[in-house]
Coordinates of C-alpha atoms and ligand atoms in Angstrom, one line a residue:
X1 CA 0.0 0.0 0.0
X2 CA 1.3 3.4 -0.9
X3 CA 0.8 5.4 2.3
X4 CA 2.0 8.6 0.7
X5 CA -1.4 8.7 -1.1
X6 CA -3.3 8.6 2.1
X7 CA -3.1 12.3 3.1
X8 CA -6.1 13.7 4.9
X9 CA -7.0 17.3 5.6
X10 CA -9.6 18.3 8.3
X11 CA -10.7 21.8 8.9
X12 CA -13.6 22.7 11.1
X13 CA -14.8 25.9 12.9
X14 CA -13.2 26.7 16.2
X15 CA -16.5 26.1 18.1
X16 CA -19.9 24.6 17.1
X17 CA -23.0 25.1 19.3
X18 CA -26.0 23.0 18.3
X19 CA -29.4 22.9 19.9
X20 CA -32.9 24.4 20.2
X21 CA -32.5 28.0 21.5
X22 CA -28.8 28.0 21.0
X23 CA -29.2 31.2 19.0
X24 CA -29.8 33.0 22.3
X25 CA -26.1 32.5 23.0
X26 CA -24.9 34.8 20.2
X27 CA -24.5 37.8 22.4
X28 CA -22.3 36.0 25.0
X29 CA -20.3 34.2 22.2
X30 CA -19.7 37.6 20.6
X31 CA -18.5 39.0 23.9
X32 CA -16.0 36.2 24.2
X33 CA -14.7 37.1 20.7
X34 CA -14.4 40.7 21.8
X35 CA -14.9 44.1 20.3
X36 CA -17.9 46.4 20.3
X37 CA -19.1 46.8 16.7
X38 CA -20.9 44.1 14.8
X39 CA -21.8 43.9 11.1
X40 CA -25.0 41.7 11.0
X41 CA -25.4 40.2 7.6
X42 CA -28.8 38.8 6.6
X43 CA -31.5 39.2 3.9
X44 CA -34.6 41.4 3.7
X45 CA -37.0 38.4 3.7
X46 CA -35.6 37.1 7.0
X47 CA -35.8 40.7 8.5
X48 CA -39.4 40.9 7.4
X49 CA -40.5 37.6 8.9
X50 CA -38.7 38.4 12.2
X51 CA -36.1 35.6 12.2
X52 CA -33.3 38.1 12.9
X53 CA -34.9 40.1 15.7
X54 CA -33.9 37.9 18.6
X55 CA -30.3 37.6 17.3
X56 CA -30.0 41.4 17.1
X57 CA -31.5 41.8 20.5
X58 CA -29.1 39.3 22.0
X59 CA -26.2 41.3 20.6
X60 CA -27.6 44.6 21.7
X61 CA -28.2 43.1 25.1
X62 CA -24.5 42.5 25.5
X63 CA -23.8 46.1 24.6
X64 CA -22.7 45.8 20.9
X65 CA -23.4 48.4 18.3
X66 CA -25.1 46.6 15.5
X67 CA -25.1 47.6 11.8
X68 CA -27.3 45.5 9.5
X69 CA -26.5 44.6 5.9
X70 CA -29.7 43.0 4.6
X71 CA -29.2 43.3 0.8
X72 CA -28.2 39.6 0.3
X73 CA -30.0 37.9 -2.6
X74 CA -30.4 34.2 -3.1
X75 CA -27.4 32.7 -5.0
X76 CA -25.4 35.8 -4.5
X77 CA -23.4 37.3 -7.4
X78 CA -19.8 38.5 -7.3
X79 CA -21.2 42.1 -7.6
X80 CA -23.0 41.5 -4.3
X81 CA -19.8 40.2 -2.8
X82 CA -18.1 43.5 -3.8
X83 CA -20.9 45.5 -2.3
X84 CA -20.7 43.7 1.1
X85 CA -16.9 44.3 1.0
X86 CA -17.5 48.0 0.5
X87 CA -19.9 48.1 3.4
X88 CA -17.6 46.1 5.7
X89 CA -14.6 48.3 4.8
X90 CA -16.5 51.5 5.2
X91 CA -16.5 51.3 9.0
X92 CA -14.4 49.7 11.8
X93 CA -16.2 46.4 12.6
X94 CA -14.8 43.9 15.1
X95 CA -17.1 41.1 14.3
X96 CA -19.4 39.7 11.5
X97 CA -22.5 37.8 12.4
X98 CA -24.3 36.0 9.6
X99 CA -28.0 34.9 10.1
X100 CA -29.6 33.3 7.1
X101 CA -29.4 30.6 4.4
X102 CA -26.2 29.6 2.6
X103 CA -26.4 32.8 0.5
X104 CA -26.3 35.0 3.6
X105 CA -23.6 32.9 5.4
X106 CA -21.4 33.0 2.3
X107 CA -21.7 36.7 2.0
X108 CA -21.0 37.1 5.7
X109 CA -17.8 35.1 5.2
X110 CA -16.8 37.5 2.4
X111 CA -17.6 40.5 4.6
X112 CA -15.2 39.1 7.2
X113 CA -12.3 38.5 4.9
X114 CA -12.8 41.7 2.9
X115 CA -11.7 43.8 5.9
X116 CA -8.2 42.3 6.0
X117 CA -7.7 41.3 2.3
X118 CA -7.5 44.3 0.0
X119 CA -8.8 44.9 -3.5
X120 CA -11.6 43.4 -5.5
X121 CA -13.1 40.2 -4.1
X122 CA -13.0 38.6 -7.5
X123 CA -9.3 38.1 -7.2
X124 CA -9.8 35.7 -4.3
X125 CA -12.1 33.4 -6.2
X126 CA -10.2 30.1 -6.3
X127 CA -8.3 28.0 -3.8
X128 CA -6.2 29.4 -1.0
X129 CA -5.8 32.9 -2.5
X130 CA -6.7 34.8 0.6
X131 CA -3.6 36.3 2.3
X132 CA -4.9 36.9 5.9
X133 CA -7.6 35.7 8.3
X134 CA -10.7 37.9 8.3
X135 CA -12.2 39.5 11.4
X136 CA -14.0 37.0 13.6
X137 CA -17.3 35.6 12.4
X138 CA -20.3 33.8 13.9
X139 CA -22.5 32.0 11.4
X140 CA -26.1 31.0 12.2
X141 CA -28.0 29.0 9.5
X142 CA -31.7 29.5 9.0
X143 CA -32.0 26.7 6.4
X144 CA -31.0 23.1 6.8
X145 CA -29.0 22.5 3.7
X146 CA -25.7 24.1 2.8
X147 CA -23.8 23.5 5.9
X148 CA -21.9 26.7 5.1
X149 CA -21.7 27.4 8.9
X150 CA -19.0 24.7 9.1
X151 CA -17.4 24.8 5.6
X152 CA -14.4 26.7 4.3
X153 CA -16.2 27.9 1.2
X154 CA -18.2 30.8 -0.1
X155 CA -20.0 30.3 -3.4
X156 CA -20.5 33.2 -5.8
X157 CA -22.5 33.4 -9.0
X158 CA -20.6 34.7 -12.0
X159 CA -23.5 36.0 -14.1
X160 CA -21.3 37.0 -17.0
X161 CA -20.0 33.5 -17.3
X162 CA -23.4 31.8 -16.4
X163 CA -21.6 29.8 -13.8
X164 CA -20.7 29.6 -10.1
X165 CA -17.4 29.6 -8.5
X166 CA -16.0 29.8 -4.9
X167 CA -13.6 31.3 -2.6
X168 CA -12.0 28.4 -0.7
X169 CA -9.7 29.0 2.2
X170 CA -9.3 28.0 5.8
X171 CA -9.9 31.7 6.5
X172 CA -13.6 31.2 5.5
X173 CA -14.3 28.9 8.4
X174 CA -16.5 30.4 11.2
X175 CA -15.0 31.1 14.6
X176 CA -18.3 30.0 16.1
X177 CA -21.1 28.2 14.3
X178 CA -24.4 28.4 16.2
X179 CA -27.0 26.0 14.8
X180 CA -30.4 26.5 16.3
X181 CA -33.1 24.4 14.6
X182 CA -35.7 27.0 15.7
X183 CA -34.3 29.4 13.1
X184 CA -35.5 27.0 10.4
X185 CA -39.1 26.6 11.6
X186 CA -40.3 29.4 9.3
X187 CA -38.9 27.8 6.1
X188 CA -41.7 27.2 3.6
X189 CA -41.9 23.6 2.2
X190 CA -40.4 24.5 -1.1
X191 CA -37.2 25.8 0.6
X192 CA -37.2 22.9 3.1
X193 CA -37.1 20.5 0.1
X194 CA -34.5 22.2 -1.9
X195 CA -32.1 22.9 1.0
X196 CA -32.6 19.4 2.4
X197 CA -31.6 17.9 -1.0
X198 CA -28.5 20.1 -1.1
X199 CA -27.5 18.6 2.3
X200 CA -28.1 15.0 1.0
X201 CA -26.1 15.7 -2.1
X202 CA -23.2 16.9 0.2
X203 CA -23.3 13.7 2.1
X204 CA -23.5 11.3 -0.9
X205 CA -20.9 13.2 -2.9
X206 CA -18.5 13.5 0.0
X207 CA -18.7 9.7 0.2
X208 CA -18.1 9.2 -3.5
X209 CA -15.3 11.8 -3.9
X210 CA -11.7 10.5 -4.3
X211 CA -10.7 12.6 -1.2
X212 CA -13.2 10.7 1.0
X213 CA -11.5 9.4 4.2
X214 CA -12.4 7.7 7.4
X215 CA -13.6 10.9 9.1
X216 CA -15.6 12.3 6.2
X217 CA -17.1 8.8 5.6
X218 CA -18.4 8.5 9.1
X219 CA -19.9 12.0 8.9
X220 CA -21.4 11.4 5.5
X221 CA -23.1 8.1 6.3
X222 CA -24.5 9.5 9.6
X223 CA -26.0 12.4 7.8
X224 CA -27.4 10.4 4.9
X225 CA -29.3 8.3 7.5
X226 CA -30.6 11.4 9.3
X227 CA -31.6 13.3 6.2
X228 CA -33.3 10.4 4.3
X229 CA -35.3 9.6 7.5
X230 CA -36.3 13.2 8.4
X231 CA -36.5 15.2 5.2
X232 CA -39.9 14.0 3.9
X233 CA -41.6 14.8 7.2
X234 CA -39.8 18.1 7.5
X235 CA -41.2 19.0 4.1
X236 CA -44.7 17.6 4.7
X237 CA -45.2 18.6 8.3
X238 CA -42.3 20.8 9.4
X239 CA -42.6 19.6 13.0
X240 CA -39.9 20.4 15.6
X241 CA -38.4 16.9 15.7
X242 CA -37.8 16.6 11.9
X243 CA -36.5 20.2 11.8
X244 CA -34.1 19.4 14.7
X245 CA -32.7 16.4 12.8
X246 CA -32.5 18.2 9.5
X247 CA -30.4 21.0 11.1
X248 CA -28.2 18.3 12.6
X249 CA -28.0 16.3 9.3
X250 CA -27.1 19.3 7.2
X251 CA -24.4 20.5 9.6
X252 CA -22.8 17.0 9.7
X253 CA -23.1 16.7 5.9
X254 CA -21.4 20.1 5.7
X255 CA -18.5 18.8 7.8
X256 CA -18.2 15.8 5.5
X257 CA -18.2 18.1 2.5
X258 CA -15.6 20.4 4.0
X259 CA -13.2 17.5 4.5
X260 CA -13.8 15.5 1.4
X261 CA -15.5 17.8 -1.2
X262 CA -18.3 17.5 -3.7
X263 CA -17.9 15.9 -7.1
X264 CA -20.0 15.0 -10.1
X265 CA -23.4 15.9 -8.7
X266 CA -22.4 19.5 -8.0
X267 CA -20.6 19.8 -11.4
X268 CA -23.9 18.6 -13.1
X269 CA -25.9 21.0 -11.1
X270 CA -23.7 24.0 -11.9
X271 CA -23.8 23.2 -15.6
X272 CA -27.4 24.2 -15.9
X273 CA -28.6 26.0 -12.7
X274 CA -27.4 29.5 -13.4
X275 CA -28.6 29.6 -17.1
X276 CA -32.0 28.2 -16.1
X277 CA -32.2 30.0 -12.7
X278 CA -32.8 26.8 -10.8
X279 CA -32.2 27.0 -7.0
X280 CA -29.0 25.3 -5.9
X281 CA -30.7 22.6 -3.9
X282 CA -33.1 21.6 -6.6
X283 CA -30.4 21.4 -9.2
X284 CA -28.2 19.3 -6.8
X285 CA -31.2 17.1 -5.8
X286 CA -32.1 16.3 -9.5
X287 CA -28.5 15.6 -10.4
X288 CA -27.8 13.3 -7.5
X289 CA -29.5 10.0 -8.6
X290 CA -27.8 10.3 -12.0
X291 CA -24.4 11.1 -10.5
X292 CA -24.7 8.2 -8.1
X293 CA -25.7 5.8 -10.9
X294 CA -22.8 6.9 -13.1
X295 CA -20.3 6.5 -10.3
X296 CA -21.6 3.2 -8.9
X297 CA -19.1 1.0 -10.8
X298 CA -16.3 3.0 -9.2
X299 CA -17.6 2.9 -5.6
X300 CA -18.9 -0.6 -5.4
X301 CA -17.6 -1.0 -1.8
X302 CA -19.7 1.9 -0.7
X303 CA -23.0 0.8 -2.2
X304 CA -24.1 -1.5 0.7
X305 CA -23.2 1.3 3.2
X306 CA -25.2 3.9 1.3
X307 CA -28.1 1.5 1.0
X308 CA -28.0 0.7 4.7
X309 CA -27.9 4.4 5.6
X310 CA -30.9 5.0 3.4
X311 CA -32.9 2.3 5.2
X312 CA -32.5 -0.3 2.5
X313 CA -31.5 -3.7 4.0
X314 CA -28.6 -5.0 2.0
X315 CA -29.0 -8.6 3.2
X316 CA -29.6 -11.1 0.4
X317 CA -29.3 -8.6 -2.4
X318 CA -26.6 -8.4 -5.0
X319 CA -24.6 -5.2 -5.5
X320 CA -26.6 -4.5 -8.7
X321 CA -29.9 -4.8 -6.9
X322 CA -28.6 -2.5 -4.2
X323 CA -27.4 0.0 -6.7
X324 CA -30.8 0.0 -8.4
X325 CA -32.6 0.3 -5.0
X326 CA -30.5 3.3 -4.0
X327 CA -31.1 5.0 -7.4
X328 CA -34.9 4.4 -7.1
X329 CA -34.9 5.7 -3.5
X330 CA -33.2 8.9 -4.6
X331 CA -35.8 9.3 -7.4
X332 CA -38.8 8.6 -5.1
X333 CA -37.4 11.0 -2.6
X334 CA -37.7 13.7 -5.3
X335 CA -41.3 12.6 -5.9
X336 CA -42.0 12.9 -2.1
X337 CA -40.7 16.5 -2.2
X338 CA -42.4 17.4 -5.4
X339 CA -39.1 18.1 -7.1
X340 CA -38.7 17.3 -10.9
X341 CA -36.7 14.2 -11.8
X342 CA -35.8 15.3 -15.3
X343 CA -34.3 18.4 -16.9
X344 CA -37.1 18.6 -19.4
X345 CA -39.5 19.2 -16.5
X346 CA -37.4 22.3 -15.6
X347 CA -37.8 23.8 -19.0
X348 CA -34.4 22.8 -20.3
X349 CA -34.4 22.6 -24.1
X350 CA -33.4 19.4 -25.9
X351 CA -30.9 21.3 -28.1
X352 CA -29.2 22.6 -24.9
X353 CA -28.1 19.1 -23.9
X354 CA -24.8 19.3 -25.9
X355 CA -23.9 22.7 -24.4
X356 CA -24.7 21.6 -20.8
X357 CA -22.5 18.5 -21.4
X358 CA -19.6 20.6 -22.6
X359 CA -20.0 22.9 -19.6
X360 CA -20.0 20.0 -17.2
X361 CA -16.5 19.1 -18.1
X362 CA -15.3 22.7 -17.4
X363 CA -15.8 22.2 -13.6
X364 CA -12.4 20.6 -13.4
X365 CA -12.0 20.9 -9.6
X366 CA -15.2 18.9 -9.1
X367 CA -14.5 16.5 -12.0
X368 CA -11.0 15.7 -10.8
X369 CA -12.5 14.7 -7.5
X370 CA -14.9 12.3 -9.1
X371 CA -14.2 8.6 -8.6
X372 CA -14.9 7.7 -12.3
X373 CA -13.4 9.5 -15.3
X374 CA -15.9 11.2 -17.5
X375 CA -15.3 11.3 -21.2
X376 CA -17.1 13.7 -23.6
X377 CA -19.4 10.8 -24.6
X378 CA -20.2 10.0 -21.0
X379 CA -21.0 13.7 -20.3
X380 CA -23.4 13.8 -23.3
X381 CA -25.1 10.5 -22.3
X382 CA -25.4 11.6 -18.7
X383 CA -27.0 14.9 -19.5
X384 CA -29.2 13.3 -22.1
X385 CA -30.4 10.8 -19.5
X386 CA -31.1 13.6 -17.0
X387 CA -33.0 15.5 -19.6
X388 CA -35.3 12.6 -20.6
X389 CA -35.3 10.6 -17.4
X390 CA -34.1 7.0 -17.1
X391 CA -36.1 4.2 -18.9
X392 CA -37.1 2.7 -15.6
X393 CA -38.3 5.9 -14.0
X394 CA -40.7 5.0 -11.2
Ligands
LIG401 P1 -30.7 30.8 0.3 O1 -29.8 31.3 1.4 O2 -30.4 31.2 -1.0 O3 -32.2 31.2 0.7 C1 -33.3 30.9 -0.2 C2 -34.5 31.7 0.3 O4 -34.9 31.1 1.5 C3 -34.3 33.2 0.5 O5 -35.4 33.9 0.0 C4 -34.3 33.3 2.1 O6 -34.7 34.5 2.6 C5 -35.2 32.1 2.4 N1 -35.1 31.6 3.8 C6 -33.9 31.2 4.4 N2 -34.2 30.8 5.6 C7 -35.5 31.0 5.8 C8 -36.3 30.7 6.9 N3 -35.9 30.2 8.1 N4 -37.7 31.0 6.8 C9 -38.1 31.5 5.6 N5 -37.4 31.8 4.6 C10 -36.1 31.5 4.7 O7 -30.8 29.2 0.4 P2 -29.7 28.1 0.7 O8 -30.1 27.0 -0.1 O9 -29.5 28.0 2.2 O10 -28.3 28.8 0.1 C11 -28.0 28.6 -1.2 C12 -26.6 29.2 -1.5 O11 -25.6 28.6 -0.7 C13 -26.2 29.0 -2.9 O12 -25.6 30.2 -3.4 C14 -25.2 27.9 -2.9 O13 -24.4 27.8 -4.0 C15 -24.6 28.1 -1.6 N6 -23.9 27.0 -0.9 C16 -22.8 27.3 -0.1 C17 -22.1 26.2 0.5 C18 -21.0 26.5 1.3 O14 -20.4 25.6 1.9 N7 -20.6 27.7 1.5 C19 -22.6 24.9 0.3 C20 -23.7 24.7 -0.5 C21 -24.3 25.7 -1.1

């Protein structure tokens, strides 16, 4: 065995606080980090429905001056990243607190690093391009999906290139992640479904990726089990228990993602989501069954584990039967969440398949992490299958 190939890298936030009402601790956690001026990053929707109020009050209660930046839009653009940098640099802030979905948390990360890293944010898009740590940041998710509160990534949309890219650096990790399931109670079913599918895709892709390792595998399998069990009820009913487990599952999946990385599923999702304005989680959820099926020959040892985590008993079934059962379970999950299973159902044109397939292969960072090599023909066939749906679609 060549042990030099077994090189693992783990990066997590300095502190993670998980639990119902944990968001009340934001003021005291901020106090431990020090300073007096907070830039609170959120979006106008969350301000309107009151999700941010208690967080702001907790900070004010500890004597902080709080300035609110609430201009974050879903799937934030690089232009928005430049705007938050301008706001963060315009005053002397000691701390950034992000309260929102992945879009908000990613912009909060950018606010933090913009204070200490000069120039346009665009020049930091890539891997390890930041030169200094940012000012301290506390991240508090209000969706159960991206896991951004525990990852080292901020995703930005490059509208001119109809694509997404990311700033990846250990400096993007939060100082404190506070995960309070209560902050997700107000999510409407549509957002519960799309964000939950994003979390599931993190877990399954982290398990498939070539960088998967003993720590990320444990986290990924654990989160697959939690998410597959609780996402349907969280979508249908949105009760406290399923919300609790979805917050936990998405956080654990985010940790797996941060250590192992996404692969083919995210590359597929990025190849059409910006052009067709499809929410991140929906594009990842639709891509996941097809990415799994394509990769199955390269991850045969993982198939019984994934099946087991999804509640499929592997006993007495061949690997082929298990592979098919996992594929069908992923498709039926989309049905349970009223999410389309085919690109044609998202309005993607047949004559766009070729272009999407070409674009897929441009996401080299994700493609290189995939356990199975993807040829141009594979890409075309894969996107075609996603467009029309598999023959045996349930
Ligand atoms: P989002 O942040 O884009 O939010 C979508 C909508 O849901 C917004 O209108 C928001 O106001 C609303 N919303 C959020 N929480 C709510 C609540 N509790 N109640 C009611 N409405 C609520 O959604 P998201 O899926 O969490 O984030 C997507 C973004 O995160 C994408 O840009 C994606 O690329 C990125 N992402 C980042 C990472 C990472 O590690 N940094 C990982 C995956 C995805």
